[in-house]
Structure formats: C-alpha cells, structure tokens
Short mmCIF file of C-alpha atoms and ligand atoms in Angstrom, two decimals:
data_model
loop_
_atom_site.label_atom_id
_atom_site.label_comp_id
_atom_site.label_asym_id
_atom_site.label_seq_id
_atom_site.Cartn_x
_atom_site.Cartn_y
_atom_site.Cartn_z
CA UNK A 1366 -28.13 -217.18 83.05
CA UNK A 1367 -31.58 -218.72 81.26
CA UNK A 1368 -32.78 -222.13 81.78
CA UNK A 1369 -32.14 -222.59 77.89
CA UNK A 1370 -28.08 -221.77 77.92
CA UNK A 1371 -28.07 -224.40 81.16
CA UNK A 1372 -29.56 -226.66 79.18
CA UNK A 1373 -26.58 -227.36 77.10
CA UNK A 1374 -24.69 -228.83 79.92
CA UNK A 1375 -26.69 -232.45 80.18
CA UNK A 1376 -26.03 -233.53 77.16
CA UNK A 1377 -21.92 -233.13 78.68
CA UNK A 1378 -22.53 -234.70 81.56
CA UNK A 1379 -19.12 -237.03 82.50
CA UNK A 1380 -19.65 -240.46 81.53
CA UNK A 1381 -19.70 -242.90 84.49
CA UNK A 1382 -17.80 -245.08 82.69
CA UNK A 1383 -15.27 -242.73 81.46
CA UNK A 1384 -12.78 -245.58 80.17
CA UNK A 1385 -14.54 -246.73 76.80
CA UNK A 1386 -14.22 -248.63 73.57
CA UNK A 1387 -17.62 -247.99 71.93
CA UNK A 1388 -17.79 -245.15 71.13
CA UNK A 1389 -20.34 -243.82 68.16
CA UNK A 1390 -19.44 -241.16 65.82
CA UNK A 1391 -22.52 -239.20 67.11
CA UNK A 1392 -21.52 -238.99 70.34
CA UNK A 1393 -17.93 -238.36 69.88
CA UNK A 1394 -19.72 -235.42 67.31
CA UNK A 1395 -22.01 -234.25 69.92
CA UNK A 1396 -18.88 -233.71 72.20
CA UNK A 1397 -16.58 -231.91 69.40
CA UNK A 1398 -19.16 -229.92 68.50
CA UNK A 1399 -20.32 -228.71 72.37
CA UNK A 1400 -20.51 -225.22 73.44
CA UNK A 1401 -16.74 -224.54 73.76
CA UNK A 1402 -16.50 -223.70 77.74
CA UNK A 1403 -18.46 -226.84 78.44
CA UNK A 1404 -16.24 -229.65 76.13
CA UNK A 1405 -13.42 -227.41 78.35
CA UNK A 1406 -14.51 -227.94 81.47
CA UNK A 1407 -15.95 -232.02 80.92
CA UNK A 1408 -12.16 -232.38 79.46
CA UNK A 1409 -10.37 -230.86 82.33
CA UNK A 1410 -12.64 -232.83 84.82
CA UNK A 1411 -11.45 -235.78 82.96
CA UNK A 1412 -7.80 -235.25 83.26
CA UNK A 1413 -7.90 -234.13 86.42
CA UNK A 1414 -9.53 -237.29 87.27
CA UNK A 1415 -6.13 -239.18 86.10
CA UNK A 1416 -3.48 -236.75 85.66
CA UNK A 1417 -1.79 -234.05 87.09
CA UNK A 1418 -3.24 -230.78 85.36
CA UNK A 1419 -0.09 -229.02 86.31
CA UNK A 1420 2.31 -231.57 84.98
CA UNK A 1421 3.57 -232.09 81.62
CA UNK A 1422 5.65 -235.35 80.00
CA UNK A 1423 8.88 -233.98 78.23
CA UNK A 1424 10.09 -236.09 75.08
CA UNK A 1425 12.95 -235.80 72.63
CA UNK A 1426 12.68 -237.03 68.95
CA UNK A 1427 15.73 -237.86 67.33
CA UNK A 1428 15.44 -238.70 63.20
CA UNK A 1429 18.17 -241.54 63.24
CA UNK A 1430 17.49 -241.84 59.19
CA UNK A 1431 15.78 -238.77 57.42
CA UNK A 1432 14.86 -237.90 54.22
CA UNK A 1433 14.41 -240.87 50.90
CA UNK A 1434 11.52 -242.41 51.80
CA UNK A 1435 9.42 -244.25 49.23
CA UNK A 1436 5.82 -243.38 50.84
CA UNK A 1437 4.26 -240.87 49.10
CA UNK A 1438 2.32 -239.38 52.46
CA UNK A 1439 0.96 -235.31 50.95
CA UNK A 1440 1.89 -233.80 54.64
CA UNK A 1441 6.25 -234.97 54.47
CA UNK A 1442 9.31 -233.85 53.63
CA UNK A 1443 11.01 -237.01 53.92
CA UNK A 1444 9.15 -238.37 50.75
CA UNK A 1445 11.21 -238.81 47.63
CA UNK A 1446 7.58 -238.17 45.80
CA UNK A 1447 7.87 -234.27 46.82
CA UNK A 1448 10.67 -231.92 46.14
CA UNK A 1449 10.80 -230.39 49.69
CA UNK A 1450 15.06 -229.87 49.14
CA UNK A 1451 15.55 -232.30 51.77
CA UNK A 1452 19.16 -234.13 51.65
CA UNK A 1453 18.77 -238.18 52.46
CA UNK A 1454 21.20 -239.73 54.95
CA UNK A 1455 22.33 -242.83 56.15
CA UNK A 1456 21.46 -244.70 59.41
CA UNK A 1457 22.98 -242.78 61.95
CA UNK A 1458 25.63 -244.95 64.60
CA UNK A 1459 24.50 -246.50 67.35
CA UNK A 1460 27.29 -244.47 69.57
CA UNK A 1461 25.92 -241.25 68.35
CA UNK A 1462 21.89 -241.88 68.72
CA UNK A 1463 22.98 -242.81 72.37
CA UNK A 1464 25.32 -240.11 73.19
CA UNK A 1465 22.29 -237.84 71.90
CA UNK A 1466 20.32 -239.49 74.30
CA UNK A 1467 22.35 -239.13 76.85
CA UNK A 1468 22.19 -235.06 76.45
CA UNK A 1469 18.58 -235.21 76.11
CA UNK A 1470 17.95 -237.23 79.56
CA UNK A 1471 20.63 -234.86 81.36
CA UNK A 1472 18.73 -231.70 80.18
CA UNK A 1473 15.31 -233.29 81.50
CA UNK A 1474 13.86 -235.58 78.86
CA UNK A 1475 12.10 -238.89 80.80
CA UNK A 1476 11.19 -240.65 76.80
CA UNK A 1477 13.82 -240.71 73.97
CA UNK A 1478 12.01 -241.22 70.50
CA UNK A 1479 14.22 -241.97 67.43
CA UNK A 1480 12.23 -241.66 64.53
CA UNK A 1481 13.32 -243.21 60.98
CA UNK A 1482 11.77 -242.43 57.54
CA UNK A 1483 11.46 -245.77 56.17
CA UNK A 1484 8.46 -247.81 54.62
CA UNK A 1485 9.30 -250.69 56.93
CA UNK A 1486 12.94 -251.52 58.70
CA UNK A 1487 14.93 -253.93 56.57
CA UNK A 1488 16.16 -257.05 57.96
CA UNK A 1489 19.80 -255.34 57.67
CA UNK A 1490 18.58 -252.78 60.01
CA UNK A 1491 17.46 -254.99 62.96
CA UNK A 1492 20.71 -255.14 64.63
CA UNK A 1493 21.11 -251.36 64.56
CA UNK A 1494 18.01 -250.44 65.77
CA UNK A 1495 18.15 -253.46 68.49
CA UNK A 1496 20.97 -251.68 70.05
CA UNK A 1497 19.46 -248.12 69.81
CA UNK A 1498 17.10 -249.09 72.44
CA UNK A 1499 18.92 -251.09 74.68
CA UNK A 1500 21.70 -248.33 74.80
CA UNK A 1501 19.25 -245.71 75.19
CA UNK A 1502 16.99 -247.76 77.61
CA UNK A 1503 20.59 -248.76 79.43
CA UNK A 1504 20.30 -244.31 80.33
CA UNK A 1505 17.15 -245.49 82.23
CA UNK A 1506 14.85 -243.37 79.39
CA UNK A 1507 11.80 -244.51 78.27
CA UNK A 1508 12.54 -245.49 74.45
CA UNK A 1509 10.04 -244.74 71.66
CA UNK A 1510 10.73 -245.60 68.16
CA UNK A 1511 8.74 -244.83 64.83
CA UNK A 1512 10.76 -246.80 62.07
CA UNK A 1513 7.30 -247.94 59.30
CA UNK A 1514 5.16 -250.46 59.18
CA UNK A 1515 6.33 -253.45 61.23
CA UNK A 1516 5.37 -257.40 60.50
CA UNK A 1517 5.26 -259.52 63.51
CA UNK A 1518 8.63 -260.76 63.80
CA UNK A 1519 10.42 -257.42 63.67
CA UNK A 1520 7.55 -256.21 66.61
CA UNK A 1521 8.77 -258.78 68.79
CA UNK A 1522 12.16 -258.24 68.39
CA UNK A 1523 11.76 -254.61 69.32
CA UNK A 1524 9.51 -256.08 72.25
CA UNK A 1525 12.39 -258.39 73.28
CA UNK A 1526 15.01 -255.57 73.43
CA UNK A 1527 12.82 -253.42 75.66
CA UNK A 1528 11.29 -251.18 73.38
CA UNK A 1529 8.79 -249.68 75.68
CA UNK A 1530 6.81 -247.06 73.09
CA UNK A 1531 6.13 -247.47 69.05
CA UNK A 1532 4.85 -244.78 67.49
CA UNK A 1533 2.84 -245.42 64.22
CA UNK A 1534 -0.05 -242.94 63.75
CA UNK A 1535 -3.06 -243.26 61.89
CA UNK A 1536 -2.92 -239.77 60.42
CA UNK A 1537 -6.74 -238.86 59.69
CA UNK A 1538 -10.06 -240.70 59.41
CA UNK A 1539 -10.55 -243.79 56.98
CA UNK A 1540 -12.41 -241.68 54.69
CA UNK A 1541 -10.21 -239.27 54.02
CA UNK A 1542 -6.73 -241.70 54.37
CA UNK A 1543 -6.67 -241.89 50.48
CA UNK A 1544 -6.48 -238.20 49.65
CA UNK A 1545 -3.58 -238.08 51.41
CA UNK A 1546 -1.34 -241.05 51.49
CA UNK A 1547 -1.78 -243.74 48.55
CA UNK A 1548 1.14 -245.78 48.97
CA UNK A 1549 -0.52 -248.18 52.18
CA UNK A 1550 -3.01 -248.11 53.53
CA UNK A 1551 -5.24 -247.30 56.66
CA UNK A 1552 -6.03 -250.70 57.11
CA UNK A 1553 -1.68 -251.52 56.80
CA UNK A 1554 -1.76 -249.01 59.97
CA UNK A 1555 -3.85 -250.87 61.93
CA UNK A 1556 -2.09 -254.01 61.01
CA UNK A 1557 1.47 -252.70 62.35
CA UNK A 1558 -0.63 -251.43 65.78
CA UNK A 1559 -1.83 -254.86 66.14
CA UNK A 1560 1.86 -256.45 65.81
CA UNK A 1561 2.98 -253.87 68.08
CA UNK A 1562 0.37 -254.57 70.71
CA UNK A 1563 0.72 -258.42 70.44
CA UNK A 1564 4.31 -257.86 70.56
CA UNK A 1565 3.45 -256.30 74.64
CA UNK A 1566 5.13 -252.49 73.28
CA UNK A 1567 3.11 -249.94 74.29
CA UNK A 1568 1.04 -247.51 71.21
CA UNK A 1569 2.20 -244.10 70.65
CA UNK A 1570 -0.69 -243.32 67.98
CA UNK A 1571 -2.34 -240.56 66.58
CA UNK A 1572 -2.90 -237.80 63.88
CA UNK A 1573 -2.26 -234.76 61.98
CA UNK A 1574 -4.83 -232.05 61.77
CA UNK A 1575 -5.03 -229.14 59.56
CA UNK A 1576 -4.63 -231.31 56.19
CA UNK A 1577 -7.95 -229.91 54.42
CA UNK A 1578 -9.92 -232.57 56.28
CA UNK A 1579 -13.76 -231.98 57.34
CA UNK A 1580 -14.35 -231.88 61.45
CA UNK A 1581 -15.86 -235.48 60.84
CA UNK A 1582 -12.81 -236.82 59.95
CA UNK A 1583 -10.85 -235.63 62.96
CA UNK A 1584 -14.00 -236.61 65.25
CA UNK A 1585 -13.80 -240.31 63.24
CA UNK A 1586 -10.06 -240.46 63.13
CA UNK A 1587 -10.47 -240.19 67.23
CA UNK A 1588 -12.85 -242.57 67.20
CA UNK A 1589 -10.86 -245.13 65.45
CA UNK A 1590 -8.20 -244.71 68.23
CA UNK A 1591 -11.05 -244.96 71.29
CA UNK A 1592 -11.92 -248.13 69.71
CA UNK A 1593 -8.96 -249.69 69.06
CA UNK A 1594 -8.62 -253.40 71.72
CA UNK A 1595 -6.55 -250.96 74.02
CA UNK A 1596 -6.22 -247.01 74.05
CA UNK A 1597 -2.86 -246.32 72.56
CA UNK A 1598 -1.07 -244.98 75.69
CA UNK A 1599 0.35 -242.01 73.70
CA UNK A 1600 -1.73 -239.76 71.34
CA UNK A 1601 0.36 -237.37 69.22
CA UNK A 1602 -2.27 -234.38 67.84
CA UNK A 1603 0.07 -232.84 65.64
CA UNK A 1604 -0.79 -229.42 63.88
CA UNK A 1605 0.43 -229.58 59.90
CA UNK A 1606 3.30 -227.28 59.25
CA UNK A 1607 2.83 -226.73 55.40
CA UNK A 1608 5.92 -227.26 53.83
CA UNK A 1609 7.15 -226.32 50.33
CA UNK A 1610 7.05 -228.80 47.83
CA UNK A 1611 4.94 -230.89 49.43
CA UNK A 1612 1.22 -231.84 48.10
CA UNK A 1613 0.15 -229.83 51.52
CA UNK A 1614 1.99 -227.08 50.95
CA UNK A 1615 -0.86 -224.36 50.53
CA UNK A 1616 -3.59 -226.00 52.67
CA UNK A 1617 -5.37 -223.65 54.35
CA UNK A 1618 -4.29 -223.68 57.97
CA UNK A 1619 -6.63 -224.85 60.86
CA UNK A 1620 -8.98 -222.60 63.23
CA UNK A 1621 -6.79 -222.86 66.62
CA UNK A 1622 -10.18 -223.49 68.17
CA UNK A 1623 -10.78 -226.34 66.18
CA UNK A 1624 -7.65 -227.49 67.29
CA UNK A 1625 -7.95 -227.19 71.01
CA UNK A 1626 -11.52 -229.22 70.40
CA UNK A 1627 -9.85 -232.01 69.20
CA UNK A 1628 -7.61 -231.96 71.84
CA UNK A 1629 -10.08 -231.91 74.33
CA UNK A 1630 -12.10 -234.94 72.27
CA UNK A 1631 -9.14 -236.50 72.85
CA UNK A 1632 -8.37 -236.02 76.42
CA UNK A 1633 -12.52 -237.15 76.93
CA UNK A 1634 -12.41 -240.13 74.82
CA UNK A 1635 -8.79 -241.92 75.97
CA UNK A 1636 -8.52 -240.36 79.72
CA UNK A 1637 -5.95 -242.03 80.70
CA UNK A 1638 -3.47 -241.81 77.33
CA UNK A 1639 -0.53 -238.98 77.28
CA UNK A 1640 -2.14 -236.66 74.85
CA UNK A 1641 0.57 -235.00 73.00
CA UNK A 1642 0.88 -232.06 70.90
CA UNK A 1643 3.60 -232.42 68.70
CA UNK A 1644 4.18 -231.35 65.27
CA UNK A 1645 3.01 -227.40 64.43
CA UNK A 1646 4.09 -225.96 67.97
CA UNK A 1647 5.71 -223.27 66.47
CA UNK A 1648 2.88 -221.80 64.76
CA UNK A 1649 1.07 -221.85 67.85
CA UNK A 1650 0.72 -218.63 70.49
CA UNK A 1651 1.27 -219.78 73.74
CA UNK A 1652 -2.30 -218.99 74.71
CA UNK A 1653 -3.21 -221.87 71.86
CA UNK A 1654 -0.90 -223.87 74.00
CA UNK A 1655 -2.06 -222.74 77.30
CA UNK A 1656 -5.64 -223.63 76.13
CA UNK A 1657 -4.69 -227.41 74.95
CA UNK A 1658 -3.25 -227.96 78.25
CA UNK A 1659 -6.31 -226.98 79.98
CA UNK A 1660 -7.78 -228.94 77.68
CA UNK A 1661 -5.82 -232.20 78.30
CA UNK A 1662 -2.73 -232.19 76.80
CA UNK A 1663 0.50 -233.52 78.85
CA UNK A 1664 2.77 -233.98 76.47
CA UNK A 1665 5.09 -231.87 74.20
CA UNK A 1666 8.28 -232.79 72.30
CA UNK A 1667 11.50 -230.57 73.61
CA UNK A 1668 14.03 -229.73 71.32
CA UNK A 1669 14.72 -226.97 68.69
CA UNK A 1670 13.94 -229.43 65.90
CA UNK A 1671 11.08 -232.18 65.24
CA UNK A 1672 12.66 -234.42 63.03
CA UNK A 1673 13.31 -231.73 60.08
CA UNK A 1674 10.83 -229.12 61.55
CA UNK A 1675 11.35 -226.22 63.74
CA UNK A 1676 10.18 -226.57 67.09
CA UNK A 1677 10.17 -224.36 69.94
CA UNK A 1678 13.20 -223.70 71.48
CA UNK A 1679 13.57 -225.32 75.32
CA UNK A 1680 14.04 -221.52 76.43
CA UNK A 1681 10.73 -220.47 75.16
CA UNK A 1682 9.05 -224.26 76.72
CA UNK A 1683 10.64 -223.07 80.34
CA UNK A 1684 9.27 -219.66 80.03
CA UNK A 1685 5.97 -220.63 79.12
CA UNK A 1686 5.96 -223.26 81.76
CA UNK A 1687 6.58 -220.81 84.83
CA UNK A 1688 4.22 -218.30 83.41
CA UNK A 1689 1.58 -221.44 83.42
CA UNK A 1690 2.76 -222.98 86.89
CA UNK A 1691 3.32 -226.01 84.88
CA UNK A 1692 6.36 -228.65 85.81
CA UNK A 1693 8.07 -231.37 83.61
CA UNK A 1694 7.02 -235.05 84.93
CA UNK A 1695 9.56 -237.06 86.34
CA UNK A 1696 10.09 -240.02 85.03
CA UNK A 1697 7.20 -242.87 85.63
CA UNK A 1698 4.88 -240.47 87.01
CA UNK A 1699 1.41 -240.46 86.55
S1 LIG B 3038 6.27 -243.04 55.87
FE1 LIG B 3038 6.97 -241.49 57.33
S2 LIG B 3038 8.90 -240.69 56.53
FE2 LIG B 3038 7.90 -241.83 54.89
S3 LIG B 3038 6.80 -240.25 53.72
FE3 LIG B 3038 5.35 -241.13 55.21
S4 LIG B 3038 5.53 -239.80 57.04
FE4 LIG B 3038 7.31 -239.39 55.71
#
C-alpha cells in the first residue's frame, strides 16, 4: 500500500461526537462519496459501537386500508392519480388487524405496523384506529402506524393509546420533493413529524431511493433527517419497485452500490436509529443485502407482501439469515 491510497482514510476518521444534529451537506457528501471499503468499515465501527452487528429487528406491515388515495405521490400504487389496477377497500375490522397481529408476533415479529393509504385519518376513523393499537399493543408488540399527515390532536390521541412508532417518511431531498409528489408538501412532512414528536410517539422516518434523483438529494434527504430536534428512531431506506401505471414506472433502477452507500450514510449519521431496508427487497441479491447489513442496516420487514408489493418470503429471510450468522432481535433489545 502507498502513502497516497492511506491517505484517504483521515478524512473518515470516526467522529468523537458520533451523535449529531449539524450536520453540513459537505460533509455528509464527503462521506457518501468515500472510497467504498472505508465509508464500510467507519459505518460498521459505528454500529458496532451501538448495536449488535449480528442482530436484526423483524417487523410486519399490515395495509389496514389500501388503495383510493387522493395524493398524487409518482412512486404508489395506492394513488387514484395512477392506473396501477389496484382495487380500493374499506377499513379493515379491528378483530381482524389484531388477529393478524397475533400470527405475526407468534411467528417472531417484536413491531406490528399497520399502514393506511389515506391523506390524513378522518375524525370517523379515530375510534378504529385507537383500538388497533391498544389490541395489538395488548399482544405485548411494539405498534407502528403510518395513516397521513396527522394535526396535533389526532397525534396525541395516538400518543394516549400507546402508539409507540409513527411512520411518516420524508421520501427524498427538498429539492427534488416537487418532481415527485405535488399534492403536500415537504414542509406538511415535517409538520406531521413535529406533532408526532410533541405528541411523545417515537419517528419511524425515512426515504425512497431509486426515483431518478441525483446522489445530492439522497445525501440532503439524510441530512434533513440527522438534523431533525431528535433522530427519528426508525429509518426506512426503501429501494423503488417500479410499478406499472405509475409516473415511476420506467425509472431507471439504482446502482446497488449506490444503495448500500446510502445505507451506510445512514447508519454514520443517526448511529443509534434502526436503519431499515424496506421496500425493493425483492429485487435485491442477497449479497446486496448481506452488504447493507454490514453496512448498518438492522431492520427488514417479514412477510410475503409489503403493503401491495412482493416481499421476500420468511423462508428465503431464515435462509439468508443462517448463511449470514444473523439472529432476529428479541423484543426491546438493543
Ligand atoms: S399518501 Fe401514501 S398511500 Fe397515498 S399516494 Fe402517497 S404514498 Fe400512496
């Protein structure tokens, strides 16, 4: 090895103060852009400072409401603005979203999420949802709910019952917010975050990559997140799965490398936050996979559907665990 190629690694070196809120876009762009081995190996120093490296979080995601929402956001099938065939139901009963529950904590699943495709929860729909989470929570699961934009009053409410996770992400950077969602706003997001956090619920917050966006905006949309008062204690990195009809449909997908970067941005920027990947599993080898949890990740959805997507079945999650040494966390574990 030369002098020069060590000379890469300073610029790495571990923050002292690796639990930050100021983060600058040049720094965070610094770190993206590293020589890959050495944002891998600052990232896995980093999680092993806080985590486990060999344990993973298992969550289920339920859609207790799909399909014929009014949002327009380009990535969704759920959106009456794109013809992606989807059928629209109902609200499903409070009996059934906990007996689903109940399967999904006996199979291993610590955090139920229950996911609704809504704008924002009517008034009508408080009651229901109320007693979604205290059944669920009643199974001693961790509850996570994503049901729209929230004001205040409905964030306490959900507080109140025991909601213990709300997941509302922030998608993609500022900049590039508009090109893909026009009906609200970024700055809506961070208004329903702030309810949520007032409200004492944890964050579950994040973003989709892969939607024709620059590097910057990933690098900024992690920024955003760094910076918020409090590191959301979840971070969903989800992969977009182009789907048919949609205004995303034939975006060209992302370099898995790229990927696994902003994985490991993530892991380096919020070190102690559950860094999940979610959404796009399925078009992922499980070397991709193996390299985001070496990167940081410790978090995956189980389940052979993500709201209306495919997602790997448990089978192929358990397979790829013992060939990785990995184990599900128990519940409350670090
Ligand atoms: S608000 Fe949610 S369900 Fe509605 S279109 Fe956007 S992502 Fe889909």
């Amino acid at each position: 090895m030369t002098l020069a190629s060590r000379s890469n690694e300073p610029s790495l070196a571990t923050p002292t103060r690796d639990i930050r809120r100021d983060w600058t876009k040049e720094e965070a762009l610094a770190l993206y852009t590293a020589p890959f081995n050495n944002l891998l190996f600052q990232a896995q120093k980093v999680h092993r400072k806080h985590f486990d490296p060999n344990k993973v979080q298992l969550s289920r995601l339920l859609s207790i409401k799909t399909g014929g929402c009014p949002e327009d956001c380009g990535y969704c099938s759920q959106s009456t603005h794109h013809d992606s065939g989807l059928k629209a139901s109902r609200l499903m009963e409070v009996e059934r979203v906990v007996a689903e529950a109940r399967k999904a904590r006996d199979a291993g699943a610590t955090r139920y999420c229950m996911g609704a495709a809504w704008r924002s929860p009517k008034d009508r729909d408080m009651d229901a949802v109320v007693a979604m989470v205290e059944g669920v929570k009643a199974l001693g699961m961790e509850t996570c709910m994503t049901l729209g934009m929230l004001d205040s009053e409905q964030a306490v409410r959900l507080g109140r019952a025991g909601l213990d996770y709300y997941n509302h992400n922030i998608d993609t950077s500022e900049r590039y917010y508009g090109k893909v969602i026009s009906t609200h706003s970024f700055a809506d997001r961070l208004e329903t975050l702030a309810h949520v956090r007032q409200s004492g619920i944890k964050v579950c917050c994040g973003g989709i990559v892969g939607m024709g966006e620059e590097a910057i905006d990933r690098v900024d949309m992690l920024v955003t997140l760094a910076n918020l008062p409090e590191h959301p204690e979840s971070v969903p990195i989800n992969m977009l799965i182009p789907i048919e009809g949609t205004p995303l449909a034939k975006v060209d997908p992302i370099d898995p490398i790229a990927f696994v970067r902003t994985i490991a941005l993530a892991r380096m920027m919020m070190p102690k936050s559950y860094v999940r990947l979610s959404a796009g599993r399925t078009a992922m080898t499980d070397e991709m996979q193996a390299l985001c949890f070496f990167a940081g990740a410790n978090s995956i959805f189980v389940g052979d559907t993500l709201l209306t997507a495919d997602n790997p079945g448990e089978d192929h999650d358990a397979r790829l665990f013992r060939r990785l040494g990995i184990q599900a966390m128990e519940h409350g574990e670090p």
